């Protein structure tokens, strides 16, 4: 089993930035894909990007150019750098791990999940 703990959320003004961290424990995740999701009240969980072994990344249009995913395998940690934040980015953000070799674009492709961290963007 993999345990994931997110941190770095908080309140930020529109146009500002935040960096979220996700520390994995229980096993080394350097060989696994990792992704970020978010969920706003009353909405479905939304995929916001992923990074796979070999450092391939993918971002949907909603965040492309503003969000950057990276990982530090020595620290067993995943990051989400969020710039130019908008009020619509307000949500609980979750990190997740996938055991599959091919990049996964939906929550069904991920096997382990963190508890989430709140990001609130004010006008």
JSON list of N, CA, C and O in Angstrom, two decimals, residues 10-35:
[
{"chain": "A", "resi": 10, "resn": "UNK", "atom": "N", "xyz": [-3.98, 26.53, 0.59]},
{"chain": "A", "resi": 10, "resn": "UNK", "atom": "CA", "xyz": [-4.27, 27.72, 1.37]},
{"chain": "A", "resi": 10, "resn": "UNK", "atom": "C", "xyz": [-5.07, 28.71, 0.58]},
{"chain": "A", "resi": 10, "resn": "UNK", "atom": "O", "xyz": [-5.65, 28.38, -0.46]},
{"chain": "A", "resi": 11, "resn": "UNK", "atom": "N", "xyz": [-5.11, 29.93, 1.08]},
{"chain": "A", "resi": 11, "resn": "UNK", "atom": "CA", "xyz": [-5.84, 31.02, 0.47]},
{"chain": "A", "resi": 11, "resn": "UNK", "atom": "C", "xyz": [-4.87, 31.91, -0.29]},
{"chain": "A", "resi": 11, "resn": "UNK", "atom": "O", "xyz": [-3.84, 32.33, 0.24]},
{"chain": "A", "resi": 12, "resn": "UNK", "atom": "N", "xyz": [-5.22, 32.21, -1.54]},
{"chain": "A", "resi": 12, "resn": "UNK", "atom": "CA", "xyz": [-4.37, 33.06, -2.37]},
{"chain": "A", "resi": 12, "resn": "UNK", "atom": "C", "xyz": [-5.27, 33.94, -3.23]},
{"chain": "A", "resi": 12, "resn": "UNK", "atom": "O", "xyz": [-6.38, 33.55, -3.59]},
{"chain": "A", "resi": 13, "resn": "UNK", "atom": "N", "xyz": [-4.79, 35.13, -3.55]},
{"chain": "A", "resi": 13, "resn": "UNK", "atom": "CA", "xyz": [-5.54, 36.04, -4.42]},
{"chain": "A", "resi": 13, "resn": "UNK", "atom": "C", "xyz": [-5.41, 35.62, -5.87]},
{"chain": "A", "resi": 13, "resn": "UNK", "atom": "O", "xyz": [-4.42, 34.98, -6.27]},
{"chain": "A", "resi": 14, "resn": "UNK", "atom": "N", "xyz": [-6.42, 35.96, -6.65]},
{"chain": "A", "resi": 14, "resn": "UNK", "atom": "CA", "xyz": [-6.36, 35.70, -8.09]},
{"chain": "A", "resi": 14, "resn": "UNK", "atom": "C", "xyz": [-5.09, 36.29, -8.68]},
{"chain": "A", "resi": 14, "resn": "UNK", "atom": "O", "xyz": [-4.69, 37.42, -8.36]},
{"chain": "A", "resi": 15, "resn": "UNK", "atom": "N", "xyz": [-4.46, 35.52, -9.54]},
{"chain": "A", "resi": 15, "resn": "UNK", "atom": "CA", "xyz": [-3.18, 35.92, -10.13]},
{"chain": "A", "resi": 15, "resn": "UNK", "atom": "C", "xyz": [-1.98, 35.44, -9.36]},
{"chain": "A", "resi": 15, "resn": "UNK", "atom": "O", "xyz": [-0.85, 35.53, -9.87]},
{"chain": "A", "resi": 16, "resn": "UNK", "atom": "N", "xyz": [-2.19, 34.94, -8.15]},
{"chain": "A", "resi": 16, "resn": "UNK", "atom": "CA", "xyz": [-1.11, 34.46, -7.33]},
{"chain": "A", "resi": 16, "resn": "UNK", "atom": "C", "xyz": [-0.72, 33.04, -7.66]},
{"chain": "A", "resi": 16, "resn": "UNK", "atom": "O", "xyz": [-1.20, 32.44, -8.62]},
{"chain": "A", "resi": 17, "resn": "UNK", "atom": "N", "xyz": [0.13, 32.48, -6.81]},
{"chain": "A", "resi": 17, "resn": "UNK", "atom": "CA", "xyz": [0.64, 31.13, -7.05]},
{"chain": "A", "resi": 17, "resn": "UNK", "atom": "C", "xyz": [0.71, 30.34, -5.76]},
{"chain": "A", "resi": 17, "resn": "UNK", "atom": "O", "xyz": [0.78, 30.90, -4.66]},
{"chain": "A", "resi": 18, "resn": "UNK", "atom": "N", "xyz": [0.70, 29.04, -5.91]},
{"chain": "A", "resi": 18, "resn": "UNK", "atom": "CA", "xyz": [0.89, 28.10, -4.82]},
{"chain": "A", "resi": 18, "resn": "UNK", "atom": "C", "xyz": [1.64, 26.90, -5.35]},
{"chain": "A", "resi": 18, "resn": "UNK", "atom": "O", "xyz": [1.53, 26.56, -6.53]},
{"chain": "A", "resi": 19, "resn": "UNK", "atom": "N", "xyz": [2.38, 26.24, -4.47]},
{"chain": "A", "resi": 19, "resn": "UNK", "atom": "CA", "xyz": [2.99, 24.97, -4.81]},
{"chain": "A", "resi": 19, "resn": "UNK", "atom": "C", "xyz": [2.52, 23.91, -3.83]},
{"chain": "A", "resi": 19, "resn": "UNK", "atom": "O", "xyz": [2.73, 24.02, -2.62]},
{"chain": "A", "resi": 20, "resn": "UNK", "atom": "N", "xyz": [1.87, 22.89, -4.36]},
{"chain": "A", "resi": 20, "resn": "UNK", "atom": "CA", "xyz": [1.42, 21.77, -3.56]},
{"chain": "A", "resi": 20, "resn": "UNK", "atom": "C", "xyz": [2.46, 20.66, -3.58]},
{"chain": "A", "resi": 20, "resn": "UNK", "atom": "O", "xyz": [3.12, 20.44, -4.59]},
{"chain": "A", "resi": 21, "resn": "UNK", "atom": "N", "xyz": [2.58, 19.98, -2.46]},
{"chain": "A", "resi": 21, "resn": "UNK", "atom": "CA", "xyz": [3.47, 18.84, -2.34]},
{"chain": "A", "resi": 21, "resn": "UNK", "atom": "C", "xyz": [2.67, 17.60, -1.98]},
{"chain": "A", "resi": 21, "resn": "UNK", "atom": "O", "xyz": [1.64, 17.68, -1.31]},
{"chain": "A", "resi": 22, "resn": "UNK", "atom": "N", "xyz": [3.16, 16.46, -2.39]},
{"chain": "A", "resi": 22, "resn": "UNK", "atom": "CA", "xyz": [2.55, 15.18, -2.07]},
{"chain": "A", "resi": 22, "resn": "UNK", "atom": "C", "xyz": [3.66, 14.21, -1.74]},
{"chain": "A", "resi": 22, "resn": "UNK", "atom": "O", "xyz": [4.43, 13.80, -2.62]},
{"chain": "A", "resi": 23, "resn": "UNK", "atom": "N", "xyz": [3.76, 13.84, -0.47]},
{"chain": "A", "resi": 23, "resn": "UNK", "atom": "CA", "xyz": [4.79, 12.93, -0.01]},
{"chain": "A", "resi": 23, "resn": "UNK", "atom": "C", "xyz": [4.23, 11.52, 0.05]},
{"chain": "A", "resi": 23, "resn": "UNK", "atom": "O", "xyz": [3.20, 11.28, 0.69]},
{"chain": "A", "resi": 24, "resn": "UNK", "atom": "N", "xyz": [4.90, 10.59, -0.61]},
{"chain": "A", "resi": 24, "resn": "UNK", "atom": "CA", "xyz": [4.49, 9.19, -0.60]},
{"chain": "A", "resi": 24, "resn": "UNK", "atom": "C", "xyz": [5.30, 8.41, 0.41]},
{"chain": "A", "resi": 24, "resn": "UNK", "atom": "O", "xyz": [6.50, 8.65, 0.59]},
{"chain": "A", "resi": 25, "resn": "UNK", "atom": "N", "xyz": [4.65, 7.47, 1.06]},
{"chain": "A", "resi": 25, "resn": "UNK", "atom": "CA", "xyz": [5.32, 6.58, 1.99]},
{"chain": "A", "resi": 25, "resn": "UNK", "atom": "C", "xyz": [4.75, 5.18, 1.85]},
{"chain": "A", "resi": 25, "resn": "UNK", "atom": "O", "xyz": [3.72, 4.99, 1.22]},
{"chain": "A", "resi": 26, "resn": "UNK", "atom": "N", "xyz": [5.42, 4.23, 2.43]},
{"chain": "A", "resi": 26, "resn": "UNK", "atom": "CA", "xyz": [5.00, 2.84, 2.32]},
{"chain": "A", "resi": 26, "resn": "UNK", "atom": "C", "xyz": [5.79, 2.07, 1.28]},
{"chain": "A", "resi": 26, "resn": "UNK", "atom": "O", "xyz": [6.04, 0.87, 1.46]},
{"chain": "A", "resi": 27, "resn": "UNK", "atom": "N", "xyz": [6.13, 2.74, 0.20]},
{"chain": "A", "resi": 27, "resn": "UNK", "atom": "CA", "xyz": [6.98, 2.16, -0.82]},
{"chain": "A", "resi": 27, "resn": "UNK", "atom": "C", "xyz": [7.52, 3.27, -1.71]},
{"chain": "A", "resi": 27, "resn": "UNK", "atom": "O", "xyz": [6.96, 4.38, -1.74]},
{"chain": "A", "resi": 28, "resn": "UNK", "atom": "N", "xyz": [8.56, 2.99, -2.43]},
{"chain": "A", "resi": 28, "resn": "UNK", "atom": "CA", "xyz": [9.11, 3.93, -3.39]},
{"chain": "A", "resi": 28, "resn": "UNK", "atom": "C", "xyz": [8.20, 3.99, -4.61]},
{"chain": "A", "resi": 28, "resn": "UNK", "atom": "O", "xyz": [7.79, 2.96, -5.13]},
{"chain": "A", "resi": 29, "resn": "UNK", "atom": "N", "xyz": [7.88, 5.21, -5.05]},
{"chain": "A", "resi": 29, "resn": "UNK", "atom": "CA", "xyz": [6.94, 5.39, -6.16]},
{"chain": "A", "resi": 29, "resn": "UNK", "atom": "C", "xyz": [7.62, 5.91, -7.42]},
{"chain": "A", "resi": 29, "resn": "UNK", "atom": "O", "xyz": [6.94, 6.32, -8.35]},
{"chain": "A", "resi": 30, "resn": "UNK", "atom": "N", "xyz": [8.94, 5.87, -7.46]},
{"chain": "A", "resi": 30, "resn": "UNK", "atom": "CA", "xyz": [9.65, 6.42, -8.61]},
{"chain": "A", "resi": 30, "resn": "UNK", "atom": "C", "xyz": [9.32, 5.71, -9.92]},
{"chain": "A", "resi": 30, "resn": "UNK", "atom": "O", "xyz": [9.44, 6.31, -10.99]},
{"chain": "A", "resi": 31, "resn": "UNK", "atom": "N", "xyz": [8.91, 4.47, -9.85]},
{"chain": "A", "resi": 31, "resn": "UNK", "atom": "CA", "xyz": [8.57, 3.71, -11.05]},
{"chain": "A", "resi": 31, "resn": "UNK", "atom": "C", "xyz": [7.09, 3.81, -11.42]},
{"chain": "A", "resi": 31, "resn": "UNK", "atom": "O", "xyz": [6.67, 3.21, -12.42]},
{"chain": "A", "resi": 32, "resn": "UNK", "atom": "N", "xyz": [6.31, 4.55, -10.65]},
{"chain": "A", "resi": 32, "resn": "UNK", "atom": "CA", "xyz": [4.87, 4.67, -10.89]},
{"chain": "A", "resi": 32, "resn": "UNK", "atom": "C", "xyz": [4.50, 6.04, -11.42]},
{"chain": "A", "resi": 32, "resn": "UNK", "atom": "O", "xyz": [5.20, 7.02, -11.21]},
{"chain": "A", "resi": 33, "resn": "UNK", "atom": "N", "xyz": [3.37, 6.08, -12.12]},
{"chain": "A", "resi": 33, "resn": "UNK", "atom": "CA", "xyz": [2.82, 7.35, -12.54]},
{"chain": "A", "resi": 33, "resn": "UNK", "atom": "C", "xyz": [2.12, 8.05, -11.39]},
{"chain": "A", "resi": 33, "resn": "UNK", "atom": "O", "xyz": [1.58, 7.40, -10.48]},
{"chain": "A", "resi": 34, "resn": "UNK", "atom": "N", "xyz": [2.11, 9.37, -11.42]},
{"chain": "A", "resi": 34, "resn": "UNK", "atom": "CA", "xyz": [1.45, 10.14, -10.39]},
{"chain": "A", "resi": 34, "resn": "UNK", "atom": "C", "xyz": [0.66, 11.28, -11.04]},
{"chain": "A", "resi": 34, "resn": "UNK", "atom": "O", "xyz": [1.10, 11.84, -12.04]},
{"chain": "A", "resi": 35, "resn": "UNK", "atom": "N", "xyz": [-0.49, 11.58, -10.46]},
{"chain": "A", "resi": 35, "resn": "UNK", "atom": "CA", "xyz": [-1.34, 12.60, -11.02]},
{"chain": "A", "resi": 35, "resn": "UNK", "atom": "C", "xyz": [-1.97, 13.48, -9.97]},
{"chain": "A", "resi": 35, "resn": "UNK", "atom": "O", "xyz": [-1.94, 13.17, -8.77]}
]
